Amino acid sequence: MCAKSTVYGPVESWRVGRSLGVDLLCDTSVCSFRCVYCQLGAINLHTGERRVYVKTGRVLADLKASRWREADVVTLSGSGEPTLAANMGEVIRSVKALTGKPTLVLTNATTLNDAPVRHDLLAADTVFCKLDAADERTFKIISRPVPGITLGGVVEGIKRFRAEYAGRLAVQVMLMPRHRGQAEAFARLLAEIRPDEVQLNAPLRPVPRVWSPKGRGNGESVPLPARHAPAMSRAEAARFETSLHELTGLKIVSVFRRAQPL
Ligand code: SF4
């Protein structure tokens, strides 16, 4: 059992307001990616295996003891990839029944070709899918997936989910210098996926050298030493955004347009 609570926050999110975090992994970091900018610092369990990592009863007890009434939304994210938790659907339904709050799942979309995962996600009000590459080489360099996961497979999974899901689906792109000149390639993929929204994000949060459970929050208190992943400049991001919008017509929100912080 986790020594710390599986529920944290609420923390302020530029995309959704006051977000209460629910962590279905919790006792270590678990993910099918090892993104170069990951604020958790290190993924200890690099896996695509889906199983129950934290029991639902424990999550609900932590939720009842939390400040959930102050939250605008309850977000499944935490110490890695939430769709790897086999009890995700049960937790989403229980959270909704208990709090009446909207639910959001942040996913790297590596599991969306699995019908049970898509079924579980149908219970969420909003799903944000990560898409940090428009070609297989960049995908391997930035996302560093477990063997067997390809960008093509991830895009196929998001498209399948899009076809089944009536909730709000956003695709989030962590813009990095490596993406210079790739707006057209992203536009082609996004035009196929047709999300409700595209979110351009920047790797603003510090990356600890080792796994830090504090990284699951807003990154304000991660332990040193930490580094920062490289980000695009505001001007580069603005050009990327303009191209993407002109090529797709999709709604785009960008952290680069905010006055603070960048
Ligand atoms: S940023 Fe998210 S998807 Fe990437 S390694 Fe960290 S937990 Fe996994």
JSON list of C-alpha atoms in Angstrom, two decimals, residues 27-208:
[
{"chain": "A", "resi": 27, "resn": "ASP", "atom": "CA", "xyz": [3.95, 3.52, -4.91]},
{"chain": "A", "resi": 28, "resn": "THR", "atom": "CA", "xyz": [6.37, 3.82, -7.81]},
{"chain": "A", "resi": 29, "resn": "SER", "atom": "CA", "xyz": [6.45, 5.51, -11.22]},
{"chain": "A", "resi": 30, "resn": "VAL", "atom": "CA", "xyz": [4.92, 3.33, -13.94]},
{"chain": "A", "resi": 31, "resn": "CYS", "atom": "CA", "xyz": [4.70, 4.21, -17.61]},
{"chain": "A", "resi": 32, "resn": "SER", "atom": "CA", "xyz": [5.01, 2.84, -21.14]},
{"chain": "A", "resi": 33, "resn": "PHE", "atom": "CA", "xyz": [7.00, 5.99, -22.03]},
{"chain": "A", "resi": 34, "resn": "ARG", "atom": "CA", "xyz": [10.10, 7.63, -20.62]},
{"chain": "A", "resi": 35, "resn": "CYS", "atom": "CA", "xyz": [9.58, 11.14, -21.97]},
{"chain": "A", "resi": 36, "resn": "VAL", "atom": "CA", "xyz": [12.75, 13.23, -21.95]},
{"chain": "A", "resi": 37, "resn": "TYR", "atom": "CA", "xyz": [10.93, 16.03, -20.06]},
{"chain": "A", "resi": 38, "resn": "CYS", "atom": "CA", "xyz": [9.02, 13.84, -17.56]},
{"chain": "A", "resi": 39, "resn": "GLN", "atom": "CA", "xyz": [8.56, 15.77, -14.32]},
{"chain": "A", "resi": 40, "resn": "LEU", "atom": "CA", "xyz": [8.47, 12.53, -12.34]},
{"chain": "A", "resi": 41, "resn": "GLY", "atom": "CA", "xyz": [12.22, 12.38, -12.96]},
{"chain": "A", "resi": 42, "resn": "ALA", "atom": "CA", "xyz": [12.52, 8.68, -13.70]},
{"chain": "A", "resi": 43, "resn": "ILE", "atom": "CA", "xyz": [10.10, 5.94, -14.67]},
{"chain": "A", "resi": 44, "resn": "ASN", "atom": "CA", "xyz": [11.00, 3.03, -12.41]},
{"chain": "A", "resi": 45, "resn": "LEU", "atom": "CA", "xyz": [8.66, 0.52, -14.02]},
{"chain": "A", "resi": 46, "resn": "HIS", "atom": "CA", "xyz": [8.84, 0.90, -17.80]},
{"chain": "A", "resi": 47, "resn": "THR", "atom": "CA", "xyz": [5.99, -1.34, -18.89]},
{"chain": "A", "resi": 48, "resn": "GLY", "atom": "CA", "xyz": [2.87, -1.67, -20.97]},
{"chain": "A", "resi": 49, "resn": "GLU", "atom": "CA", "xyz": [1.34, -4.18, -18.54]},
{"chain": "A", "resi": 50, "resn": "ARG", "atom": "CA", "xyz": [-2.16, -3.36, -17.37]},
{"chain": "A", "resi": 51, "resn": "ARG", "atom": "CA", "xyz": [-3.00, -4.43, -13.82]},
{"chain": "A", "resi": 52, "resn": "VAL", "atom": "CA", "xyz": [-4.32, -3.07, -10.52]},
{"chain": "A", "resi": 53, "resn": "TYR", "atom": "CA", "xyz": [-1.51, -1.09, -8.92]},
{"chain": "A", "resi": 54, "resn": "VAL", "atom": "CA", "xyz": [-3.57, 0.58, -6.15]},
{"chain": "A", "resi": 55, "resn": "LYS", "atom": "CA", "xyz": [-6.87, -0.82, -4.94]},
{"chain": "A", "resi": 56, "resn": "THR", "atom": "CA", "xyz": [-10.02, 1.21, -5.61]},
{"chain": "A", "resi": 57, "resn": "GLY", "atom": "CA", "xyz": [-11.07, 1.19, -1.93]},
{"chain": "A", "resi": 58, "resn": "ARG", "atom": "CA", "xyz": [-7.82, 2.90, -0.96]},
{"chain": "A", "resi": 59, "resn": "VAL", "atom": "CA", "xyz": [-8.32, 5.60, -3.61]},
{"chain": "A", "resi": 60, "resn": "LEU", "atom": "CA", "xyz": [-11.88, 6.29, -2.47]},
{"chain": "A", "resi": 61, "resn": "ALA", "atom": "CA", "xyz": [-10.83, 6.52, 1.20]},
{"chain": "A", "resi": 62, "resn": "ASP", "atom": "CA", "xyz": [-8.15, 9.06, 0.22]},
{"chain": "A", "resi": 63, "resn": "LEU", "atom": "CA", "xyz": [-10.65, 10.94, -1.91]},
{"chain": "A", "resi": 64, "resn": "LYS", "atom": "CA", "xyz": [-13.13, 11.27, 0.96]},
{"chain": "A", "resi": 65, "resn": "ALA", "atom": "CA", "xyz": [-10.32, 12.64, 3.17]},
{"chain": "A", "resi": 66, "resn": "SER", "atom": "CA", "xyz": [-9.16, 15.13, 0.50]},
{"chain": "A", "resi": 67, "resn": "ARG", "atom": "CA", "xyz": [-10.16, 18.71, -0.39]},
{"chain": "A", "resi": 68, "resn": "TRP", "atom": "CA", "xyz": [-12.22, 17.49, -3.36]},
{"chain": "A", "resi": 69, "resn": "ARG", "atom": "CA", "xyz": [-14.95, 20.09, -2.81]},
{"chain": "A", "resi": 70, "resn": "GLU", "atom": "CA", "xyz": [-12.46, 22.83, -3.81]},
{"chain": "A", "resi": 71, "resn": "ALA", "atom": "CA", "xyz": [-11.72, 21.25, -7.19]},
{"chain": "A", "resi": 72, "resn": "ASP", "atom": "CA", "xyz": [-13.16, 22.15, -10.60]},
{"chain": "A", "resi": 73, "resn": "VAL", "atom": "CA", "xyz": [-12.22, 18.77, -12.00]},
{"chain": "A", "resi": 74, "resn": "VAL", "atom": "CA", "xyz": [-10.85, 15.42, -10.82]},
{"chain": "A", "resi": 75, "resn": "THR", "atom": "CA", "xyz": [-7.87, 14.35, -12.93]},
{"chain": "A", "resi": 76, "resn": "LEU", "atom": "CA", "xyz": [-6.44, 10.86, -13.30]},
{"chain": "A", "resi": 77, "resn": "SER", "atom": "CA", "xyz": [-2.75, 11.34, -13.89]},
{"chain": "A", "resi": 78, "resn": "GLY", "atom": "CA", "xyz": [-0.22, 10.93, -11.08]},
{"chain": "A", "resi": 79, "resn": "SER", "atom": "CA", "xyz": [2.87, 8.72, -11.04]},
{"chain": "A", "resi": 80, "resn": "GLY", "atom": "CA", "xyz": [2.75, 7.60, -14.66]},
{"chain": "A", "resi": 81, "resn": "GLU", "atom": "CA", "xyz": [0.26, 6.36, -17.24]},
{"chain": "A", "resi": 82, "resn": "PRO", "atom": "CA", "xyz": [-3.23, 5.99, -15.67]},
{"chain": "A", "resi": 83, "resn": "THR", "atom": "CA", "xyz": [-4.65, 3.70, -18.36]},
{"chain": "A", "resi": 84, "resn": "LEU", "atom": "CA", "xyz": [-2.22, 0.99, -17.20]},
{"chain": "A", "resi": 85, "resn": "ALA", "atom": "CA", "xyz": [-4.37, 0.71, -14.07]},
{"chain": "A", "resi": 86, "resn": "ALA", "atom": "CA", "xyz": [-6.90, -2.06, -14.67]},
{"chain": "A", "resi": 87, "resn": "ASN", "atom": "CA", "xyz": [-9.33, -0.45, -12.19]},
{"chain": "A", "resi": 88, "resn": "MET", "atom": "CA", "xyz": [-9.35, 2.93, -13.98]},
{"chain": "A", "resi": 89, "resn": "GLY", "atom": "CA", "xyz": [-12.95, 2.63, -15.21]},
{"chain": "A", "resi": 90, "resn": "GLU", "atom": "CA", "xyz": [-14.19, 1.59, -11.76]},
{"chain": "A", "resi": 91, "resn": "VAL", "atom": "CA", "xyz": [-12.39, 4.56, -10.19]},
{"chain": "A", "resi": 92, "resn": "ILE", "atom": "CA", "xyz": [-13.77, 7.06, -12.72]},
{"chain": "A", "resi": 93, "resn": "ARG", "atom": "CA", "xyz": [-17.33, 5.89, -12.11]},
{"chain": "A", "resi": 94, "resn": "SER", "atom": "CA", "xyz": [-16.84, 5.92, -8.33]},
{"chain": "A", "resi": 95, "resn": "VAL", "atom": "CA", "xyz": [-15.30, 9.41, -8.35]},
{"chain": "A", "resi": 96, "resn": "LYS", "atom": "CA", "xyz": [-18.23, 10.75, -10.33]},
{"chain": "A", "resi": 97, "resn": "ALA", "atom": "CA", "xyz": [-20.76, 9.10, -8.02]},
{"chain": "A", "resi": 98, "resn": "LEU", "atom": "CA", "xyz": [-19.00, 10.39, -4.90]},
{"chain": "A", "resi": 99, "resn": "THR", "atom": "CA", "xyz": [-18.15, 13.95, -5.95]},
{"chain": "A", "resi": 100, "resn": "GLY", "atom": "CA", "xyz": [-20.38, 14.80, -8.91]},
{"chain": "A", "resi": 101, "resn": "LYS", "atom": "CA", "xyz": [-17.31, 16.56, -10.36]},
{"chain": "A", "resi": 102, "resn": "PRO", "atom": "CA", "xyz": [-16.23, 16.29, -14.01]},
{"chain": "A", "resi": 103, "resn": "THR", "atom": "CA", "xyz": [-13.43, 13.80, -14.61]},
{"chain": "A", "resi": 104, "resn": "LEU", "atom": "CA", "xyz": [-10.38, 14.13, -16.84]},
{"chain": "A", "resi": 105, "resn": "VAL", "atom": "CA", "xyz": [-7.85, 11.48, -17.87]},
{"chain": "A", "resi": 106, "resn": "LEU", "atom": "CA", "xyz": [-4.36, 12.44, -19.09]},
{"chain": "A", "resi": 107, "resn": "THR", "atom": "CA", "xyz": [-3.02, 9.60, -21.19]},
{"chain": "A", "resi": 108, "resn": "ASN", "atom": "CA", "xyz": [-0.06, 8.90, -23.45]},
{"chain": "A", "resi": 109, "resn": "ALA", "atom": "CA", "xyz": [-2.53, 6.95, -25.64]},
{"chain": "A", "resi": 110, "resn": "THR", "atom": "CA", "xyz": [-0.34, 3.84, -25.91]},
{"chain": "A", "resi": 111, "resn": "THR", "atom": "CA", "xyz": [-3.18, 1.57, -24.73]},
{"chain": "A", "resi": 112, "resn": "LEU", "atom": "CA", "xyz": [-6.03, 2.91, -26.86]},
{"chain": "A", "resi": 113, "resn": "ASN", "atom": "CA", "xyz": [-5.95, 0.01, -29.27]},
{"chain": "A", "resi": 114, "resn": "ASP", "atom": "CA", "xyz": [-7.21, -2.16, -26.38]},
{"chain": "A", "resi": 115, "resn": "ALA", "atom": "CA", "xyz": [-11.02, -2.26, -26.37]},
{"chain": "A", "resi": 116, "resn": "PRO", "atom": "CA", "xyz": [-11.28, -2.56, -22.54]},
{"chain": "A", "resi": 117, "resn": "VAL", "atom": "CA", "xyz": [-9.21, 0.61, -22.11]},
{"chain": "A", "resi": 118, "resn": "ARG", "atom": "CA", "xyz": [-11.37, 2.55, -24.56]},
{"chain": "A", "resi": 119, "resn": "HIS", "atom": "CA", "xyz": [-14.46, 1.27, -22.77]},
{"chain": "A", "resi": 120, "resn": "ASP", "atom": "CA", "xyz": [-13.11, 2.48, -19.42]},
{"chain": "A", "resi": 121, "resn": "LEU", "atom": "CA", "xyz": [-12.28, 5.89, -20.86]},
{"chain": "A", "resi": 122, "resn": "LEU", "atom": "CA", "xyz": [-15.84, 6.36, -22.16]},
{"chain": "A", "resi": 123, "resn": "ALA", "atom": "CA", "xyz": [-16.80, 7.07, -18.53]},
{"chain": "A", "resi": 124, "resn": "ALA", "atom": "CA", "xyz": [-14.56, 10.18, -18.40]},
{"chain": "A", "resi": 125, "resn": "ASP", "atom": "CA", "xyz": [-15.91, 13.62, -19.31]},
{"chain": "A", "resi": 126, "resn": "THR", "atom": "CA", "xyz": [-12.65, 14.69, -20.91]},
{"chain": "A", "resi": 127, "resn": "VAL", "atom": "CA", "xyz": [-9.57, 12.89, -22.23]},
{"chain": "A", "resi": 128, "resn": "PHE", "atom": "CA", "xyz": [-6.27, 14.52, -23.14]},
{"chain": "A", "resi": 129, "resn": "CYS", "atom": "CA", "xyz": [-4.02, 12.39, -25.35]},
{"chain": "A", "resi": 130, "resn": "LYS", "atom": "CA", "xyz": [-0.31, 13.06, -25.63]},
{"chain": "A", "resi": 131, "resn": "LEU", "atom": "CA", "xyz": [1.22, 13.33, -29.11]},
{"chain": "A", "resi": 132, "resn": "ASP", "atom": "CA", "xyz": [4.81, 14.55, -29.01]},
{"chain": "A", "resi": 133, "resn": "ALA", "atom": "CA", "xyz": [6.03, 13.40, -32.41]},
{"chain": "A", "resi": 134, "resn": "ALA", "atom": "CA", "xyz": [4.92, 13.33, -36.01]},
{"chain": "A", "resi": 135, "resn": "ASP", "atom": "CA", "xyz": [7.46, 10.74, -37.17]},
{"chain": "A", "resi": 136, "resn": "GLU", "atom": "CA", "xyz": [8.73, 7.47, -35.74]},
{"chain": "A", "resi": 137, "resn": "ARG", "atom": "CA", "xyz": [12.30, 8.69, -35.20]},
{"chain": "A", "resi": 138, "resn": "THR", "atom": "CA", "xyz": [11.26, 11.72, -33.13]},
{"chain": "A", "resi": 139, "resn": "PHE", "atom": "CA", "xyz": [8.78, 9.52, -31.26]},
{"chain": "A", "resi": 140, "resn": "LYS", "atom": "CA", "xyz": [11.58, 7.20, -30.14]},
{"chain": "A", "resi": 141, "resn": "ILE", "atom": "CA", "xyz": [13.84, 10.12, -29.15]},
{"chain": "A", "resi": 142, "resn": "ILE", "atom": "CA", "xyz": [11.28, 12.14, -27.15]},
{"chain": "A", "resi": 143, "resn": "SER", "atom": "CA", "xyz": [8.81, 9.54, -25.84]},
{"chain": "A", "resi": 144, "resn": "ARG", "atom": "CA", "xyz": [11.18, 6.56, -25.49]},
{"chain": "A", "resi": 145, "resn": "PRO", "atom": "CA", "xyz": [8.40, 3.91, -25.51]},
{"chain": "A", "resi": 146, "resn": "VAL", "atom": "CA", "xyz": [8.63, 0.30, -24.38]},
{"chain": "A", "resi": 147, "resn": "PRO", "atom": "CA", "xyz": [9.59, -1.98, -27.29]},
{"chain": "A", "resi": 148, "resn": "GLY", "atom": "CA", "xyz": [6.76, -2.67, -29.70]},
{"chain": "A", "resi": 149, "resn": "ILE", "atom": "CA", "xyz": [4.95, 0.65, -29.33]},
{"chain": "A", "resi": 150, "resn": "THR", "atom": "CA", "xyz": [5.03, 2.78, -32.47]},
{"chain": "A", "resi": 151, "resn": "LEU", "atom": "CA", "xyz": [3.76, 6.25, -33.33]},
{"chain": "A", "resi": 152, "resn": "GLY", "atom": "CA", "xyz": [1.59, 4.70, -36.03]},
{"chain": "A", "resi": 153, "resn": "GLY", "atom": "CA", "xyz": [-0.03, 2.43, -33.44]},
{"chain": "A", "resi": 154, "resn": "VAL", "atom": "CA", "xyz": [-0.62, 5.31, -31.04]},
{"chain": "A", "resi": 155, "resn": "VAL", "atom": "CA", "xyz": [-2.28, 7.45, -33.72]},
{"chain": "A", "resi": 156, "resn": "GLU", "atom": "CA", "xyz": [-4.44, 4.50, -34.77]},
{"chain": "A", "resi": 157, "resn": "GLY", "atom": "CA", "xyz": [-5.55, 4.05, -31.15]},
{"chain": "A", "resi": 158, "resn": "ILE", "atom": "CA", "xyz": [-6.51, 7.71, -30.76]},
{"chain": "A", "resi": 159, "resn": "LYS", "atom": "CA", "xyz": [-8.49, 7.59, -34.01]},
{"chain": "A", "resi": 160, "resn": "ARG", "atom": "CA", "xyz": [-10.37, 4.50, -32.82]},
{"chain": "A", "resi": 161, "resn": "PHE", "atom": "CA", "xyz": [-11.18, 6.20, -29.55]},
{"chain": "A", "resi": 162, "resn": "ARG", "atom": "CA", "xyz": [-12.25, 9.39, -31.32]},
{"chain": "A", "resi": 163, "resn": "ALA", "atom": "CA", "xyz": [-14.75, 7.36, -33.32]},
{"chain": "A", "resi": 164, "resn": "GLU", "atom": "CA", "xyz": [-16.36, 5.97, -30.15]},
{"chain": "A", "resi": 165, "resn": "TYR", "atom": "CA", "xyz": [-16.10, 8.83, -27.67]},
{"chain": "A", "resi": 166, "resn": "ALA", "atom": "CA", "xyz": [-18.71, 11.59, -27.29]},
{"chain": "A", "resi": 167, "resn": "GLY", "atom": "CA", "xyz": [-16.80, 13.53, -24.61]},
{"chain": "A", "resi": 168, "resn": "ARG", "atom": "CA", "xyz": [-14.21, 16.26, -25.08]},
{"chain": "A", "resi": 169, "resn": "LEU", "atom": "CA", "xyz": [-11.02, 14.92, -26.66]},
{"chain": "A", "resi": 170, "resn": "ALA", "atom": "CA", "xyz": [-7.89, 17.05, -26.77]},
{"chain": "A", "resi": 171, "resn": "VAL", "atom": "CA", "xyz": [-4.47, 16.25, -28.17]},
{"chain": "A", "resi": 172, "resn": "GLN", "atom": "CA", "xyz": [-1.58, 17.80, -26.30]},
{"chain": "A", "resi": 173, "resn": "VAL", "atom": "CA", "xyz": [1.80, 18.42, -27.89]},
{"chain": "A", "resi": 174, "resn": "MET", "atom": "CA", "xyz": [4.83, 19.22, -25.74]},
{"chain": "A", "resi": 175, "resn": "LEU", "atom": "CA", "xyz": [6.63, 21.61, -28.08]},
{"chain": "A", "resi": 176, "resn": "MET", "atom": "CA", "xyz": [10.40, 21.20, -28.14]},
{"chain": "A", "resi": 177, "resn": "PRO", "atom": "CA", "xyz": [13.15, 22.58, -30.39]},
{"chain": "A", "resi": 178, "resn": "ARG", "atom": "CA", "xyz": [13.23, 19.24, -32.21]},
{"chain": "A", "resi": 179, "resn": "HIS", "atom": "CA", "xyz": [9.75, 20.07, -33.60]},
{"chain": "A", "resi": 180, "resn": "ARG", "atom": "CA", "xyz": [11.00, 23.01, -35.65]},
{"chain": "A", "resi": 181, "resn": "GLY", "atom": "CA", "xyz": [9.74, 22.66, -39.20]},
{"chain": "A", "resi": 182, "resn": "GLN", "atom": "CA", "xyz": [7.32, 19.86, -38.31]},
{"chain": "A", "resi": 183, "resn": "ALA", "atom": "CA", "xyz": [4.03, 21.78, -38.20]},
{"chain": "A", "resi": 184, "resn": "GLU", "atom": "CA", "xyz": [2.88, 20.25, -41.50]},
{"chain": "A", "resi": 185, "resn": "ALA", "atom": "CA", "xyz": [3.63, 16.71, -40.35]},
{"chain": "A", "resi": 186, "resn": "PHE", "atom": "CA", "xyz": [1.68, 17.28, -37.12]},
{"chain": "A", "resi": 187, "resn": "ALA", "atom": "CA", "xyz": [-1.15, 18.87, -39.10]},
{"chain": "A", "resi": 188, "resn": "ARG", "atom": "CA", "xyz": [-1.50, 15.72, -41.22]},
{"chain": "A", "resi": 189, "resn": "LEU", "atom": "CA", "xyz": [-1.89, 13.52, -38.12]},
{"chain": "A", "resi": 190, "resn": "LEU", "atom": "CA", "xyz": [-4.21, 15.95, -36.35]},
{"chain": "A", "resi": 191, "resn": "ALA", "atom": "CA", "xyz": [-6.40, 16.26, -39.44]},
{"chain": "A", "resi": 192, "resn": "GLU", "atom": "CA", "xyz": [-6.86, 12.47, -39.29]},
{"chain": "A", "resi": 193, "resn": "ILE", "atom": "CA", "xyz": [-7.59, 12.42, -35.55]},
{"chain": "A", "resi": 194, "resn": "ARG", "atom": "CA", "xyz": [-9.94, 15.46, -35.51]},
{"chain": "A", "resi": 195, "resn": "PRO", "atom": "CA", "xyz": [-9.70, 16.27, -31.78]},
{"chain": "A", "resi": 196, "resn": "ASP", "atom": "CA", "xyz": [-11.94, 18.94, -30.26]},
{"chain": "A", "resi": 197, "resn": "GLU", "atom": "CA", "xyz": [-8.85, 20.88, -29.30]},
{"chain": "A", "resi": 198, "resn": "VAL", "atom": "CA", "xyz": [-5.08, 20.93, -29.68]},
{"chain": "A", "resi": 199, "resn": "GLN", "atom": "CA", "xyz": [-3.00, 22.05, -26.70]},
{"chain": "A", "resi": 200, "resn": "LEU", "atom": "CA", "xyz": [0.52, 23.33, -27.22]},
{"chain": "A", "resi": 201, "resn": "ASN", "atom": "CA", "xyz": [2.49, 22.88, -24.04]},
{"chain": "A", "resi": 202, "resn": "ALA", "atom": "CA", "xyz": [6.07, 23.67, -23.00]},
{"chain": "A", "resi": 203, "resn": "PRO", "atom": "CA", "xyz": [8.38, 21.61, -20.77]},
{"chain": "A", "resi": 204, "resn": "LEU", "atom": "CA", "xyz": [8.41, 24.21, -17.99]},
{"chain": "A", "resi": 205, "resn": "ARG", "atom": "CA", "xyz": [8.66, 21.94, -15.00]},
{"chain": "A", "resi": 206, "resn": "PRO", "atom": "CA", "xyz": [11.98, 20.77, -13.56]},
{"chain": "A", "resi": 207, "resn": "VAL", "atom": "CA", "xyz": [13.07, 17.19, -14.27]},
{"chain": "A", "resi": 208, "resn": "PRO", "atom": "CA", "xyz": [14.56, 15.60, -11.12]}
]
